[in-house]
CSV table of C-alpha atoms and ligand atoms in Angstrom, one decimal:
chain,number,residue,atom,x,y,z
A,1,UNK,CA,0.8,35.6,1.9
A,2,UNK,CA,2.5,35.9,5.2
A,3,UNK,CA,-0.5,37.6,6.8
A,4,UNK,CA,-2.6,34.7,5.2
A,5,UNK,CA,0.2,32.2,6.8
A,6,UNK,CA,-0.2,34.0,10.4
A,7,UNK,CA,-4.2,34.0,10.0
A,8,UNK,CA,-4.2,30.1,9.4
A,9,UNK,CA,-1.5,29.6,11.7
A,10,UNK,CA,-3.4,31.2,14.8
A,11,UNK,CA,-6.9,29.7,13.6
A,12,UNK,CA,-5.6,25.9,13.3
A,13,UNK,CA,-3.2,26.7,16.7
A,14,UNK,CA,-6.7,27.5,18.3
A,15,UNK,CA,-8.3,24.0,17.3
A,16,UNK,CA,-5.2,22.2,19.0
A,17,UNK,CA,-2.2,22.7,21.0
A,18,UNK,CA,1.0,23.2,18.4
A,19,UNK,CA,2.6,20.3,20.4
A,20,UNK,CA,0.1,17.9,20.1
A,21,UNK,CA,-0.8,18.8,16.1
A,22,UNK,CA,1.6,20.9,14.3
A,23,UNK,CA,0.4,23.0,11.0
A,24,UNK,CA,2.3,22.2,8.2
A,25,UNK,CA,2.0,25.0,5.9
A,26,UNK,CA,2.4,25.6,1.9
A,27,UNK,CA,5.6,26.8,0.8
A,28,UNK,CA,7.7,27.7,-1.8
A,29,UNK,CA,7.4,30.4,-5.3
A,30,UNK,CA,3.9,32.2,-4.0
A,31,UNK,CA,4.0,34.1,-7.7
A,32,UNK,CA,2.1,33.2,-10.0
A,33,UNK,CA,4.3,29.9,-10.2
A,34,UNK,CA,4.1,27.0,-13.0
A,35,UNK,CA,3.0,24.8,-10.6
A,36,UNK,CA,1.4,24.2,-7.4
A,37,UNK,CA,1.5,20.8,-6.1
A,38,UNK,CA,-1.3,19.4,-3.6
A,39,UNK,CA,-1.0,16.4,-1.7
A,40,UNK,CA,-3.0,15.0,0.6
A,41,UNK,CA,-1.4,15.3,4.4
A,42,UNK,CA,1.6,15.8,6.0
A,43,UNK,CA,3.1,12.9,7.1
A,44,UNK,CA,5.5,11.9,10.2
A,45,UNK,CA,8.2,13.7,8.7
A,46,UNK,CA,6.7,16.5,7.2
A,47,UNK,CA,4.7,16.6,11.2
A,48,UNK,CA,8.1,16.7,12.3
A,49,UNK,CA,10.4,18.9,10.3
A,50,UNK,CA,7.3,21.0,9.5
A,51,UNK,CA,7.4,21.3,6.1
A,52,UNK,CA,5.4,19.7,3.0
A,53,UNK,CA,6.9,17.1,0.8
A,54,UNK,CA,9.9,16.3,3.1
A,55,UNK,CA,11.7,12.3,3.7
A,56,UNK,CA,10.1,9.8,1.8
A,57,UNK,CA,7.7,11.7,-0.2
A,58,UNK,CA,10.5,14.3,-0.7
A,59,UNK,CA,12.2,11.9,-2.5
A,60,UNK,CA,9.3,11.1,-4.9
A,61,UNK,CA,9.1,14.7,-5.3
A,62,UNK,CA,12.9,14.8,-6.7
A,63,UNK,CA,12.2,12.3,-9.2
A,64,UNK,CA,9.2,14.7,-10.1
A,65,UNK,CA,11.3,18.0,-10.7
A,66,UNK,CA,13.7,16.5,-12.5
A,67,UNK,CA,11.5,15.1,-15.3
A,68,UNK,CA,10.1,19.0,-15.2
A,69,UNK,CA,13.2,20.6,-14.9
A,70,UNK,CA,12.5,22.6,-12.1
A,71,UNK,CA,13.6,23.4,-8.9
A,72,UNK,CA,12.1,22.9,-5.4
A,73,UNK,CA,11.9,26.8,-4.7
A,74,UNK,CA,10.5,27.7,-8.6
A,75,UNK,CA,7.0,25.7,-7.2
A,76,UNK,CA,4.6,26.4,-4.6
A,77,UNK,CA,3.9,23.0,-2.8
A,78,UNK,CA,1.1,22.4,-0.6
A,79,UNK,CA,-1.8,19.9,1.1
A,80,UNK,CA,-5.0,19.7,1.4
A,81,UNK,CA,-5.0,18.9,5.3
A,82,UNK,CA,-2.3,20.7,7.1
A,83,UNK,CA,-1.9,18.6,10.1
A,84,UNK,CA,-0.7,14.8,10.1
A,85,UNK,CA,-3.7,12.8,10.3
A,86,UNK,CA,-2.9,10.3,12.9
A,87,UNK,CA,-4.5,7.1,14.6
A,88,UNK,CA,-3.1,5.0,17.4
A,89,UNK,CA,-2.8,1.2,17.3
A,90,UNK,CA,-3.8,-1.0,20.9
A,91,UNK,CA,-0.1,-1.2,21.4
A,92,UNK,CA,0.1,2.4,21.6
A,93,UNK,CA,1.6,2.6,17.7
A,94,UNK,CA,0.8,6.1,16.2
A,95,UNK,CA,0.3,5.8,12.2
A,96,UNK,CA,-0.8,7.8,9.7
A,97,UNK,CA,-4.7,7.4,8.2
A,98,UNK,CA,-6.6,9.3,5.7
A,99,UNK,CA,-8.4,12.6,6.5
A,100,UNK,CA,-11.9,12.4,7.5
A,101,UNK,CA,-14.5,14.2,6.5
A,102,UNK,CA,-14.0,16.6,9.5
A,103,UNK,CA,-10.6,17.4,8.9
A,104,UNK,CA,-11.5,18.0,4.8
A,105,UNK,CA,-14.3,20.3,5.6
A,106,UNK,CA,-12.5,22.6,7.9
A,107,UNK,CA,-9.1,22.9,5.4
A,108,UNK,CA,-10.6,22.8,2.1
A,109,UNK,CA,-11.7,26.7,2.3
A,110,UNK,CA,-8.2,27.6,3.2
A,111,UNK,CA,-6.3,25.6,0.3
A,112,UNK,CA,-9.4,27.6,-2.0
A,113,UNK,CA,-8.0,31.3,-0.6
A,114,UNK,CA,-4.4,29.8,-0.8
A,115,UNK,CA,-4.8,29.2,-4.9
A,116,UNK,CA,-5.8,32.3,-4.9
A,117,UNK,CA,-3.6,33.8,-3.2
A,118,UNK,CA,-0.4,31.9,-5.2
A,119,UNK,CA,-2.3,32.2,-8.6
A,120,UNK,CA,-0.6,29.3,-9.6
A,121,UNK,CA,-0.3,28.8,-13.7
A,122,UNK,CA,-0.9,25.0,-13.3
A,123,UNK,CA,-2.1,23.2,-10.3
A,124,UNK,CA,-0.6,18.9,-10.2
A,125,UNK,CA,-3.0,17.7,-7.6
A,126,UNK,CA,-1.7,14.3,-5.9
A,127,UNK,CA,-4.4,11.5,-5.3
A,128,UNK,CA,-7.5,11.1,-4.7
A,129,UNK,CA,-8.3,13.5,-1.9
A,130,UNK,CA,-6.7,16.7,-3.9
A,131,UNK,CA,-8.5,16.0,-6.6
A,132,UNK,CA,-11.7,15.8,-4.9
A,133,UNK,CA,-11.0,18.9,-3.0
A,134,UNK,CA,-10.7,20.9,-6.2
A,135,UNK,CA,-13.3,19.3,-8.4
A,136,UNK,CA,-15.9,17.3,-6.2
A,137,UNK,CA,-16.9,14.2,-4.9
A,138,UNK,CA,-17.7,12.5,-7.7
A,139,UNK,CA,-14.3,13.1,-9.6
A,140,UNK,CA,-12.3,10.2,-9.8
A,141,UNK,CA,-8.5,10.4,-10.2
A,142,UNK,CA,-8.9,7.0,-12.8
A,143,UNK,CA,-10.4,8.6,-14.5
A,144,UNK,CA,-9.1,12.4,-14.7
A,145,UNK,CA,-5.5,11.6,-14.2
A,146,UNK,CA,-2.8,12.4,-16.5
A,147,UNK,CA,-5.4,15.4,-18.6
A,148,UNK,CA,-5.2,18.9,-18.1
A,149,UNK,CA,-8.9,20.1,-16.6
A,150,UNK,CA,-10.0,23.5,-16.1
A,151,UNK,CA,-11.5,23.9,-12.1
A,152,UNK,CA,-13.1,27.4,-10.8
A,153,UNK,CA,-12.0,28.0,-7.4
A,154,UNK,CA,-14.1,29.9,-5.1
A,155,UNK,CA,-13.2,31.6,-1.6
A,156,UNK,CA,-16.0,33.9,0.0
A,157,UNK,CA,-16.8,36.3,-2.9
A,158,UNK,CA,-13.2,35.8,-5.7
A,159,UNK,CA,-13.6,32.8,-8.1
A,160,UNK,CA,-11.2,31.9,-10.9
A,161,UNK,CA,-10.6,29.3,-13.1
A,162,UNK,CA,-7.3,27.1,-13.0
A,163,UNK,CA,-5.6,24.7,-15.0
A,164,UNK,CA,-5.2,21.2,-12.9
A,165,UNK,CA,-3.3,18.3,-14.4
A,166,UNK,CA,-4.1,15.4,-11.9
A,167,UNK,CA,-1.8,12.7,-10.9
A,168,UNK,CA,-2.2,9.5,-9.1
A,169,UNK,CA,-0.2,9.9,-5.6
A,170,UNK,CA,3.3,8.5,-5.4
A,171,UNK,CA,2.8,6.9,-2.3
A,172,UNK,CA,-0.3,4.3,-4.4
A,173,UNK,CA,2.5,3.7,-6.5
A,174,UNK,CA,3.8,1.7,-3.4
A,175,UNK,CA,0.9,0.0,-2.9
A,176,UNK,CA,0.3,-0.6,-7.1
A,177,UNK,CA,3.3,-1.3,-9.0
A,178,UNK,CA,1.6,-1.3,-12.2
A,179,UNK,CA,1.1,2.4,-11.6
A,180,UNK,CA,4.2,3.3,-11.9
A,181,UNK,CA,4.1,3.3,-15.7
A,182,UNK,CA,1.1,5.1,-15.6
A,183,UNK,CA,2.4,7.7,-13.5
A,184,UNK,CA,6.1,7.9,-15.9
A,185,UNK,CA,3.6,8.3,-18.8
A,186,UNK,CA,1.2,11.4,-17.0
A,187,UNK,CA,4.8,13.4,-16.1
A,188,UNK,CA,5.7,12.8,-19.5
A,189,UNK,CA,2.5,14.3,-20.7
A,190,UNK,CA,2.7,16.9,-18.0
A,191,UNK,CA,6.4,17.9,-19.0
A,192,UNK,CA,5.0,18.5,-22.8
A,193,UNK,CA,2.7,21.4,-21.8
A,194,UNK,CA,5.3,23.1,-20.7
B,1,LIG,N1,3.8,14.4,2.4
B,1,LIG,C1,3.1,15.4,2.1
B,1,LIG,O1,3.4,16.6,2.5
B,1,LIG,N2,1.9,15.2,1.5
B,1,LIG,C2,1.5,14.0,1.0
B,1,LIG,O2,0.5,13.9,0.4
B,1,LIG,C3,2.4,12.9,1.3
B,1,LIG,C4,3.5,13.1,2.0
């Protein structure tokens, strides 16, 4: 893993200036944990502290290991896009946006070698864009949320299959309160497979 970590670290550092773009790599159990969570992008925090899953979305994380009973450090937690996908307002406001196409075709390969480097027992992708990563364009978390689905991951010539259990993102929870019980009802069916 680390020599994975340095190989990714030097490749994205090469795209952009660490100042200007930091990488926010996976962490956590790399294992053969019982789960690895995706999400979509680091946000300011994450951009900041460099770490996935930290501030505002760490929070929403909490609420998610304590229905599971587990701990931060038993999971492997990850994104799709390792770098804060940012746009700038006339004012001069930085934000964040979704990735673009660019940005998903040059990280997607190296979340495919990461799952199979971490081997992960269960993979809880977050959202659309994890989702999509993992199971194509035309999968839509409506209607694959809260189901376990098998996925075969490829990287160069290794392929495996991998139990995901999608999830509809925390932060659309913000946006669509009426997801909320949706979401309590998938971690409930998440917590019985286990
Ligand atoms: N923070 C992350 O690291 N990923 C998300 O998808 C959202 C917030």
């Amino acid at each position: 893993m680390q020599s994975f970590n340095q190989k990714m670290l030097r490749f994205f550092q090469s795209l952009w200036p660490a100042e200007e773009k930091p990488i926010v790599l996976g962490e956590g159990n790399t294992n053969h944990p019982p789960v690895m969570l995706i999400g979509e992008a680091p946000g300011e925090q994450e951009s900041l502290q460099g770490r996935p899953f930290v501030g505002k979305a760490g929070k929403n994380l909490d609420g998610f290991l304590q229905v599971l009973e587990l701990k931060r450090e038993d999971i492997y937690i990850s994104n799709v896009v390792k770098i804060r996908p940012t746009k700038v307002s006339d004012k001069g406001r930085v934000s964040n946006r979704p990735p673009n196409k660019e940005e998903l075709a040059l990280f997607t390969p190296y979340l495919m070698e990461e799952i199979l480097l971490v081997q992960p027992r269960m993979i809880v992708t977050l959202g659309n864009f994890a989702l999509k990563a993992l199971c194509g364009p035309k999968a839509i978390i409506g209607d694959m949320h809260g189901k376990e689905t098998l996925v075969t991951v490829k990287h160069e010539k290794q392929a495996a299959e991998f139990c995901i259990f999608p999830l509809y993102h925390p932060a659309s929870i913000i946006y669509n309160r009426s997801l909320q019980e949706v979401y309590d009802g998938d971690l409930q069916a998440l917590k019985s497979l286990f």
